PDB file of C-alpha atoms and ligand atoms in Angstrom:
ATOM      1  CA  UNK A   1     113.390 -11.399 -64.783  1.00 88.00           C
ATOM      2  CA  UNK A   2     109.371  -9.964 -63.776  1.00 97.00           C
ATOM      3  CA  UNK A   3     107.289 -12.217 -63.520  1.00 98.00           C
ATOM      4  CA  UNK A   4     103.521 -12.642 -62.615  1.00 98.00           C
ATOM      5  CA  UNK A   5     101.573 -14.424 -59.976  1.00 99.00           C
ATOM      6  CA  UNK A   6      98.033 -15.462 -58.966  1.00 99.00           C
ATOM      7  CA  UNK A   7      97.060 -14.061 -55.614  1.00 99.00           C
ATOM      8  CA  UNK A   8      93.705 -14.874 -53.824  1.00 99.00           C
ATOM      9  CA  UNK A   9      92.113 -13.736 -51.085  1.00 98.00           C
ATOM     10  CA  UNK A  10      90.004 -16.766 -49.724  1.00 98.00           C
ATOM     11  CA  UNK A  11      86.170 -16.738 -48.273  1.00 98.00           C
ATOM     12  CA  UNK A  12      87.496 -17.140 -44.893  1.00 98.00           C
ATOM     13  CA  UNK A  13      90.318 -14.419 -45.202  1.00 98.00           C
ATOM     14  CA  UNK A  14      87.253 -12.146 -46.834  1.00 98.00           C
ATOM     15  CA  UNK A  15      84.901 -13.104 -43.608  1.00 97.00           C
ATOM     16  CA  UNK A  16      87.708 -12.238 -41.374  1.00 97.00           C
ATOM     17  CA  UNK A  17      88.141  -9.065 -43.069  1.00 98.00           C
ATOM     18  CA  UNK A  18      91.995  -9.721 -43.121  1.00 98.00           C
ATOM     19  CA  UNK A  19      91.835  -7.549 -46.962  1.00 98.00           C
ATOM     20  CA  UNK A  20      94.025  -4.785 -45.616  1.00 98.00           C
ATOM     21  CA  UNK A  21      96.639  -6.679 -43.628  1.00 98.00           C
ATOM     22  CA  UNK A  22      97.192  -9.125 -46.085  1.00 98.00           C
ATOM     23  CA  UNK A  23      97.674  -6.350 -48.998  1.00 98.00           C
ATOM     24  CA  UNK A  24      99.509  -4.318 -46.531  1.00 98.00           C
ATOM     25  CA  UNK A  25     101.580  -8.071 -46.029  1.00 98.00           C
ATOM     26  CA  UNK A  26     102.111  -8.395 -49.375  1.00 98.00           C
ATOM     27  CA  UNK A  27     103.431  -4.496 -50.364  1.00 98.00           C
ATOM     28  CA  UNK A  28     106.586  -5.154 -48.412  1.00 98.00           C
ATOM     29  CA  UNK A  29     107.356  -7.624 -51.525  1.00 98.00           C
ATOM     30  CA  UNK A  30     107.474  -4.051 -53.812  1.00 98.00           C
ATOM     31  CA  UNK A  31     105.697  -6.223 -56.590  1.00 98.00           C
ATOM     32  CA  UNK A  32     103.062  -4.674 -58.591  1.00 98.00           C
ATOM     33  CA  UNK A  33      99.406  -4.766 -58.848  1.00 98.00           C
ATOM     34  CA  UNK A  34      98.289  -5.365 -62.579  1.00 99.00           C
ATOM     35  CA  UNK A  35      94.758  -7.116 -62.066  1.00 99.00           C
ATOM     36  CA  UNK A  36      92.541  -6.979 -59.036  1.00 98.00           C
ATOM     37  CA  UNK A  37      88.339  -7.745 -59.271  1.00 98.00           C
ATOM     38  CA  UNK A  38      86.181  -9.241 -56.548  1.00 98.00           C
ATOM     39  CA  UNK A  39      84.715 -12.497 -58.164  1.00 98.00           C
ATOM     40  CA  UNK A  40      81.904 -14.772 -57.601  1.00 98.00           C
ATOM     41  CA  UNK A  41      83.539 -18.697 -58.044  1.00 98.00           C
ATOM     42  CA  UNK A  42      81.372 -21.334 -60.054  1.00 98.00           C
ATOM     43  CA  UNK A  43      81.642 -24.975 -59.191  1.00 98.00           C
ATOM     44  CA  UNK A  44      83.173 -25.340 -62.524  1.00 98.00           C
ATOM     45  CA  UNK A  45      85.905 -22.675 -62.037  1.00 98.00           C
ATOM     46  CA  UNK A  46      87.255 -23.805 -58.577  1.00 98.00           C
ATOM     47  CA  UNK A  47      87.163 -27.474 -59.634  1.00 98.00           C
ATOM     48  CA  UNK A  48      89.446 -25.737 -62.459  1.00 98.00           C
ATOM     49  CA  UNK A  49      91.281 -24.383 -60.188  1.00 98.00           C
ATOM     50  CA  UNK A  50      92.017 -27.237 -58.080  1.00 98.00           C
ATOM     51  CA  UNK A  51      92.459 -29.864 -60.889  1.00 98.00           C
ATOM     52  CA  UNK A  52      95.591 -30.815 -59.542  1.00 97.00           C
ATOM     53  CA  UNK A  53      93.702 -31.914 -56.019  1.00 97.00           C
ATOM     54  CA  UNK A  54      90.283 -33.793 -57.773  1.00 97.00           C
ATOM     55  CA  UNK A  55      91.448 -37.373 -56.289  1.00 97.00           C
ATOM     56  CA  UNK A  56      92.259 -36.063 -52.570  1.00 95.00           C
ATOM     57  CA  UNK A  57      89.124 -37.093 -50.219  1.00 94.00           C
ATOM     58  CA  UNK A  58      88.413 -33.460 -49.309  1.00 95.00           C
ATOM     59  CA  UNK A  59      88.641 -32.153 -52.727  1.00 96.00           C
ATOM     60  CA  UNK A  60      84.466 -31.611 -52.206  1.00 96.00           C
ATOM     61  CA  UNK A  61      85.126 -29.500 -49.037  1.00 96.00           C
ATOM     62  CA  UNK A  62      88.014 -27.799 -50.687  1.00 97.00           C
ATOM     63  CA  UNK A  63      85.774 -26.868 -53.581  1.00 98.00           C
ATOM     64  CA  UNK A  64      82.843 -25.667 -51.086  1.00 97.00           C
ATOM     65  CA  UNK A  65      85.415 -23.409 -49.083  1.00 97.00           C
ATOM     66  CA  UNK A  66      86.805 -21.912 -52.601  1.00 98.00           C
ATOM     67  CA  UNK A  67      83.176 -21.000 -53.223  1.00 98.00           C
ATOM     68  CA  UNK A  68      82.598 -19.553 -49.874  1.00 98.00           C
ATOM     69  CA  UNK A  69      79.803 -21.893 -49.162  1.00 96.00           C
ATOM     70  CA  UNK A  70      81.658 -22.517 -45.606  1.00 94.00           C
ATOM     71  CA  UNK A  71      81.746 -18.931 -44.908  1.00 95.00           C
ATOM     72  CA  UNK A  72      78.746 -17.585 -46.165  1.00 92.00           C
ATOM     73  CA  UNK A  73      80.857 -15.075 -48.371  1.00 90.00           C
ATOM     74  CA  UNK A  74      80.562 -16.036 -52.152  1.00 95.00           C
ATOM     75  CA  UNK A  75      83.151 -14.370 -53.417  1.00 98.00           C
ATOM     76  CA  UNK A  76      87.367 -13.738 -53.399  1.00 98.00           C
ATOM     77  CA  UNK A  77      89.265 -11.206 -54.273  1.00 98.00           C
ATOM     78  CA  UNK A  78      91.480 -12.041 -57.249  1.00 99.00           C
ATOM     79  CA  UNK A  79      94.741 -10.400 -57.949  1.00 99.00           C
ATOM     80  CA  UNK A  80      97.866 -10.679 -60.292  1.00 99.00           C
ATOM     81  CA  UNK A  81     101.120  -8.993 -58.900  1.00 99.00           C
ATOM     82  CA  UNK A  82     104.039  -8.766 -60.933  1.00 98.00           C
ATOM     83  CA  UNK A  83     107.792  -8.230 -61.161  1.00 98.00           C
ATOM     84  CA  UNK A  84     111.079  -9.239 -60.483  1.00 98.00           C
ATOM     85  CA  UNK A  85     110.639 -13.416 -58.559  1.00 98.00           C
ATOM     86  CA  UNK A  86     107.131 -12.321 -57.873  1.00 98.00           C
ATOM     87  CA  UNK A  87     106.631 -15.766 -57.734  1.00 98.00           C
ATOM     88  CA  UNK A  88     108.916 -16.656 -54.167  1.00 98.00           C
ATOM     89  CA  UNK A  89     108.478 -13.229 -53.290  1.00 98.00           C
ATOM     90  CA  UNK A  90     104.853 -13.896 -52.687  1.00 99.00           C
ATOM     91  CA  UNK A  91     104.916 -17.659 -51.633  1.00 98.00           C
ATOM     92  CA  UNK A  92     107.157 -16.423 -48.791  1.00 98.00           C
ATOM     93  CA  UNK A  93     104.942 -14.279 -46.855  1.00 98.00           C
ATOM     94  CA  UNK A  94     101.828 -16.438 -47.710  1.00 98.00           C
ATOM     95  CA  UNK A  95     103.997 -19.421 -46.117  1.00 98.00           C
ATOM     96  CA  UNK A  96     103.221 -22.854 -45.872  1.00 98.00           C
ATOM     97  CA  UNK A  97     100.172 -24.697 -46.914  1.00 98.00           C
ATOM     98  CA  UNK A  98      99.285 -26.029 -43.171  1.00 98.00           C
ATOM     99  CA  UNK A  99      99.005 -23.279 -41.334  1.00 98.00           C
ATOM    100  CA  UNK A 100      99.867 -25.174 -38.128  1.00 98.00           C
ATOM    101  CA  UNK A 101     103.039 -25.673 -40.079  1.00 98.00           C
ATOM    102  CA  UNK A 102     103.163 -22.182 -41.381  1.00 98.00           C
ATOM    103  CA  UNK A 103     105.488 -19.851 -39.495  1.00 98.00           C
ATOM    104  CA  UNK A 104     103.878 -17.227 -37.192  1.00 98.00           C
ATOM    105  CA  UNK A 105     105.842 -14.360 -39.279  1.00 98.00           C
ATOM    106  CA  UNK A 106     103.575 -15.289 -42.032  1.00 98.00           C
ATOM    107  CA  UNK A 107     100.069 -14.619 -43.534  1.00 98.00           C
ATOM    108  CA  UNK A 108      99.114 -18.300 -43.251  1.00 98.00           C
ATOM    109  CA  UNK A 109     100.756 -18.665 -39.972  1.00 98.00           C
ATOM    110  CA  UNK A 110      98.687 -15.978 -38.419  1.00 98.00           C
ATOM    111  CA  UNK A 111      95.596 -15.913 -39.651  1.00 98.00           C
ATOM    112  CA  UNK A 112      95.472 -19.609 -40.629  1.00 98.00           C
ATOM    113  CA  UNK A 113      92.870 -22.859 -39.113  1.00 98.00           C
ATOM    114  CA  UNK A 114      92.811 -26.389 -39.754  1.00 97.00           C
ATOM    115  CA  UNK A 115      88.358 -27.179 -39.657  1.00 93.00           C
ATOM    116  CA  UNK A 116      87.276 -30.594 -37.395  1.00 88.00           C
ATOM    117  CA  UNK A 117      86.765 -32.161 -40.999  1.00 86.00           C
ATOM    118  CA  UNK A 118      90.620 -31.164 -41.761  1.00 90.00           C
ATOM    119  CA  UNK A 119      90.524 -28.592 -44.508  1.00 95.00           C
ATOM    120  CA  UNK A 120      93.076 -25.761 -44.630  1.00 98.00           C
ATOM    121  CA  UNK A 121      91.594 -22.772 -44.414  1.00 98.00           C
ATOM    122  CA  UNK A 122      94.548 -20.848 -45.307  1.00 98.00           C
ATOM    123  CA  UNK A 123      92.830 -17.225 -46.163  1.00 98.00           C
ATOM    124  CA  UNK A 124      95.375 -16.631 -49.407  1.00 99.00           C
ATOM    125  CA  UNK A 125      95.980 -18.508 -52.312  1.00 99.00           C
ATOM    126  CA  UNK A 126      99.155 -17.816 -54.309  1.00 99.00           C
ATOM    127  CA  UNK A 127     100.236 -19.534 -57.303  1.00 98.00           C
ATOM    128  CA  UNK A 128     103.774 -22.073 -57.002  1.00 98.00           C
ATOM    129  CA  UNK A 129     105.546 -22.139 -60.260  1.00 98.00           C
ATOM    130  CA  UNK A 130     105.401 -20.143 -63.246  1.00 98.00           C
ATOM    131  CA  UNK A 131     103.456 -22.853 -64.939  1.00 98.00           C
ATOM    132  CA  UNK A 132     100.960 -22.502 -62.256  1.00 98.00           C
ATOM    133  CA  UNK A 133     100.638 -19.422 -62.174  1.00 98.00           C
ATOM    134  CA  UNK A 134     100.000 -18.548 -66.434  1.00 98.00           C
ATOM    135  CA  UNK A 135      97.875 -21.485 -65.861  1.00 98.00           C
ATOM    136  CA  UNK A 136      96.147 -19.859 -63.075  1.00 98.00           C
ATOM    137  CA  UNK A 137      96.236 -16.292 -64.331  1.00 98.00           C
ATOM    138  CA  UNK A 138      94.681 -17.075 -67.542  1.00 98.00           C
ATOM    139  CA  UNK A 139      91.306 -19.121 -65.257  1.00 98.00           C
ATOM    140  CA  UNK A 140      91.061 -15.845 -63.653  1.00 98.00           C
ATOM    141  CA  UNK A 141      91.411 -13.477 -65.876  1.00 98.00           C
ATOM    142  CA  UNK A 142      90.906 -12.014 -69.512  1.00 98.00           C
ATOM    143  CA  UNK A 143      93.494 -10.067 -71.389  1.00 98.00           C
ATOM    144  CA  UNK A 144      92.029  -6.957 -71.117  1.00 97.00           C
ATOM    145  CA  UNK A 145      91.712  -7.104 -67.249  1.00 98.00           C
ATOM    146  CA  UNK A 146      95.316  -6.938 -66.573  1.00 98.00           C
ATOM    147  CA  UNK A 147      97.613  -3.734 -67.521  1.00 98.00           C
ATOM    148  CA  UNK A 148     100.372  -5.152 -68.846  1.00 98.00           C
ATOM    149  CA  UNK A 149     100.608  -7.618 -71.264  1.00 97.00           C
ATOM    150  CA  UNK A 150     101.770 -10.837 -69.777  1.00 98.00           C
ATOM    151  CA  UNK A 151     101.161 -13.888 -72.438  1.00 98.00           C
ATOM    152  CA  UNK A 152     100.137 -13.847 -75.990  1.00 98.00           C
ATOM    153  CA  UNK A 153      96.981 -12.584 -77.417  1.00 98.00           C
ATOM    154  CA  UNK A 154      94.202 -12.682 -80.184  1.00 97.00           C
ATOM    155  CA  UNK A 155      91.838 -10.748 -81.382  1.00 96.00           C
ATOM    156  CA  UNK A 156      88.777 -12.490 -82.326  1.00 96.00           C
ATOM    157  CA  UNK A 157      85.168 -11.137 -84.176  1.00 94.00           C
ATOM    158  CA  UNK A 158      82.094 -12.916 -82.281  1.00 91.00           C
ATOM    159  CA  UNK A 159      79.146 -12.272 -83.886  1.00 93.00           C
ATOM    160  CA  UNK A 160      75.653 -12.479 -81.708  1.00 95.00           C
ATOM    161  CA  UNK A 161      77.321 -11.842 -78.361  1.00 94.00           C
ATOM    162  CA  UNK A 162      74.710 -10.827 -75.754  1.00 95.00           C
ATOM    163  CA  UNK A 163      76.224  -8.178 -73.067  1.00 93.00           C
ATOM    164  CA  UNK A 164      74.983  -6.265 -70.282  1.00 96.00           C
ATOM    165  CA  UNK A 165      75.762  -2.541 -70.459  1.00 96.00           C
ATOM    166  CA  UNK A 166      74.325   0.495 -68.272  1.00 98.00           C
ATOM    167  CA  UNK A 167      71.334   1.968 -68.955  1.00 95.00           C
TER     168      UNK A 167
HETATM  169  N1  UDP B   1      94.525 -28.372 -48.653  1.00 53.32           N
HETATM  170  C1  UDP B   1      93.934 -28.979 -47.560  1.00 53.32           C
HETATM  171  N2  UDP B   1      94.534 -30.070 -46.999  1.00 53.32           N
HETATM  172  C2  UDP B   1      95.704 -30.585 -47.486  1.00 53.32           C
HETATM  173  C3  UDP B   1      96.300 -29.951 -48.594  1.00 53.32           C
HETATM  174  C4  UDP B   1      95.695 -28.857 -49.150  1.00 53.32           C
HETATM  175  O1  UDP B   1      92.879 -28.532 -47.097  1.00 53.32           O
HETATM  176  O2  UDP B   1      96.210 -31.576 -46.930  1.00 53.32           O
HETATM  177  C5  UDP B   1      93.873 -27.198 -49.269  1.00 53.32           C
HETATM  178  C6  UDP B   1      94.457 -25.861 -48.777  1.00 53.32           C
HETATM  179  O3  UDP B   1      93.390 -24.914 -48.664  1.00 53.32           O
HETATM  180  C7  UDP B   1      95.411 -25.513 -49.904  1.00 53.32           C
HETATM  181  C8  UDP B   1      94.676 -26.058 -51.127  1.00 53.32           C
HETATM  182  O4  UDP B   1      94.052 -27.238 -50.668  1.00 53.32           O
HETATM  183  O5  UDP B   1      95.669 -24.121 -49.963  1.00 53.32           O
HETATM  184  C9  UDP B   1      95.566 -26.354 -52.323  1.00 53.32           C
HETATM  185  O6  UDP B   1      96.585 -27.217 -51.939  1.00 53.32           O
HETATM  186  P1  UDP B   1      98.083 -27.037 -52.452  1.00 53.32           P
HETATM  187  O7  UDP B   1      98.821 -28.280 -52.119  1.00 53.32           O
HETATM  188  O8  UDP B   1      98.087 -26.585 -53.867  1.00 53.32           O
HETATM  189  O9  UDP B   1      98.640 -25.883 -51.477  1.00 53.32           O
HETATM  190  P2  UDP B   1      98.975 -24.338 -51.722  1.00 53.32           P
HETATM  191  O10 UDP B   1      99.564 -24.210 -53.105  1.00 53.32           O
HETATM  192  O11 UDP B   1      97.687 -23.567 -51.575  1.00 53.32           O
HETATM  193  O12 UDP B   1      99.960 -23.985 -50.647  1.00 53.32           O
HETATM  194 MG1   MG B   2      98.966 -24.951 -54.898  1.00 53.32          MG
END
């Protein structure tokens, strides 16, 4: 069955301009590309995004690097690919968390550091489980900035909205 999963592109992957390998990487999976925007990450979305880390004791440096604030690049590239085990697919080439651990085959395992105060700085981001990754998915992005339609929607009238548009 498709399914869909988060893929980041950290700071440090970003600083190390490792864009093109690691999308070059990840095409040999044959998934597809259904959301993709360069985003600037609040304090409140990456503590979102690592909820699941809050009581570790470098959650703060975790939430700096997510930021960029260790790399002087405040932004990463988000992405959703999609299709059949995207999931595995993905999580297979990004390989393991510590990239000391991380084979050398893989994006982590190349391109990976461990800093003196012990953060991973991994350079990708890629969702585990399916949970995760609607979870993730739907912190990332809105509806209408993916081009397929993965989870339910609404359509709701908000009155008074202010919005930025070309002049
Ligand atoms: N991390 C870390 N030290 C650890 C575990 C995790 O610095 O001992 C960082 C690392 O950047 C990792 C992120 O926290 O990618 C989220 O951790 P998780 O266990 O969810 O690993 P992932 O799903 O990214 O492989
Ligand atoms: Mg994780």
């Amino acid at each position: 069955m498709k399914e869909q999963t988060l893929v980041l592109i950290k700071p440090d992957g970003l600083k190390k301009s490792l864009t093109g390998n690691i999308l070059t990487r990840l095409s040999e999976t044959r998934l597809e590309i259904v959301a993709s925007k360069i985003k600037r990450v609040s304090r409140e979305l990456a503590e979102k995004h690592y909820c699941h880390m809050k009581n570790e004791p470098f959650f703060e440096d975790l939430i700096k690097y997510l930021q960029g604030e260790l790399h002087d690049r405040k932004k990463v590239m988000a992405m959703v690919y999609w299709g059949e085990d995207a999931i595995n697919k993905v999580r297979a080439i990004c390989g393991k968390t510590n990239p000391e651990e991380a084979e050398a085959t893989t994006i982590r395992g190349a391109y990976g550091r461990i800093t003196t105060s012990g953060v991973y700085e991994n350079v990708m981001h890629a969702s585990a489980n399916r949970e995760e990754a609607e979870r993730e998915i739907k912190l990332w992005f809105s509806p209408d900035e993916i081009i397929v339609d993965l989870f339910p929607t609404a359509i709701i009238k908000k009155e008074n909205i202010k919005e930025r548009v070309w002049v």
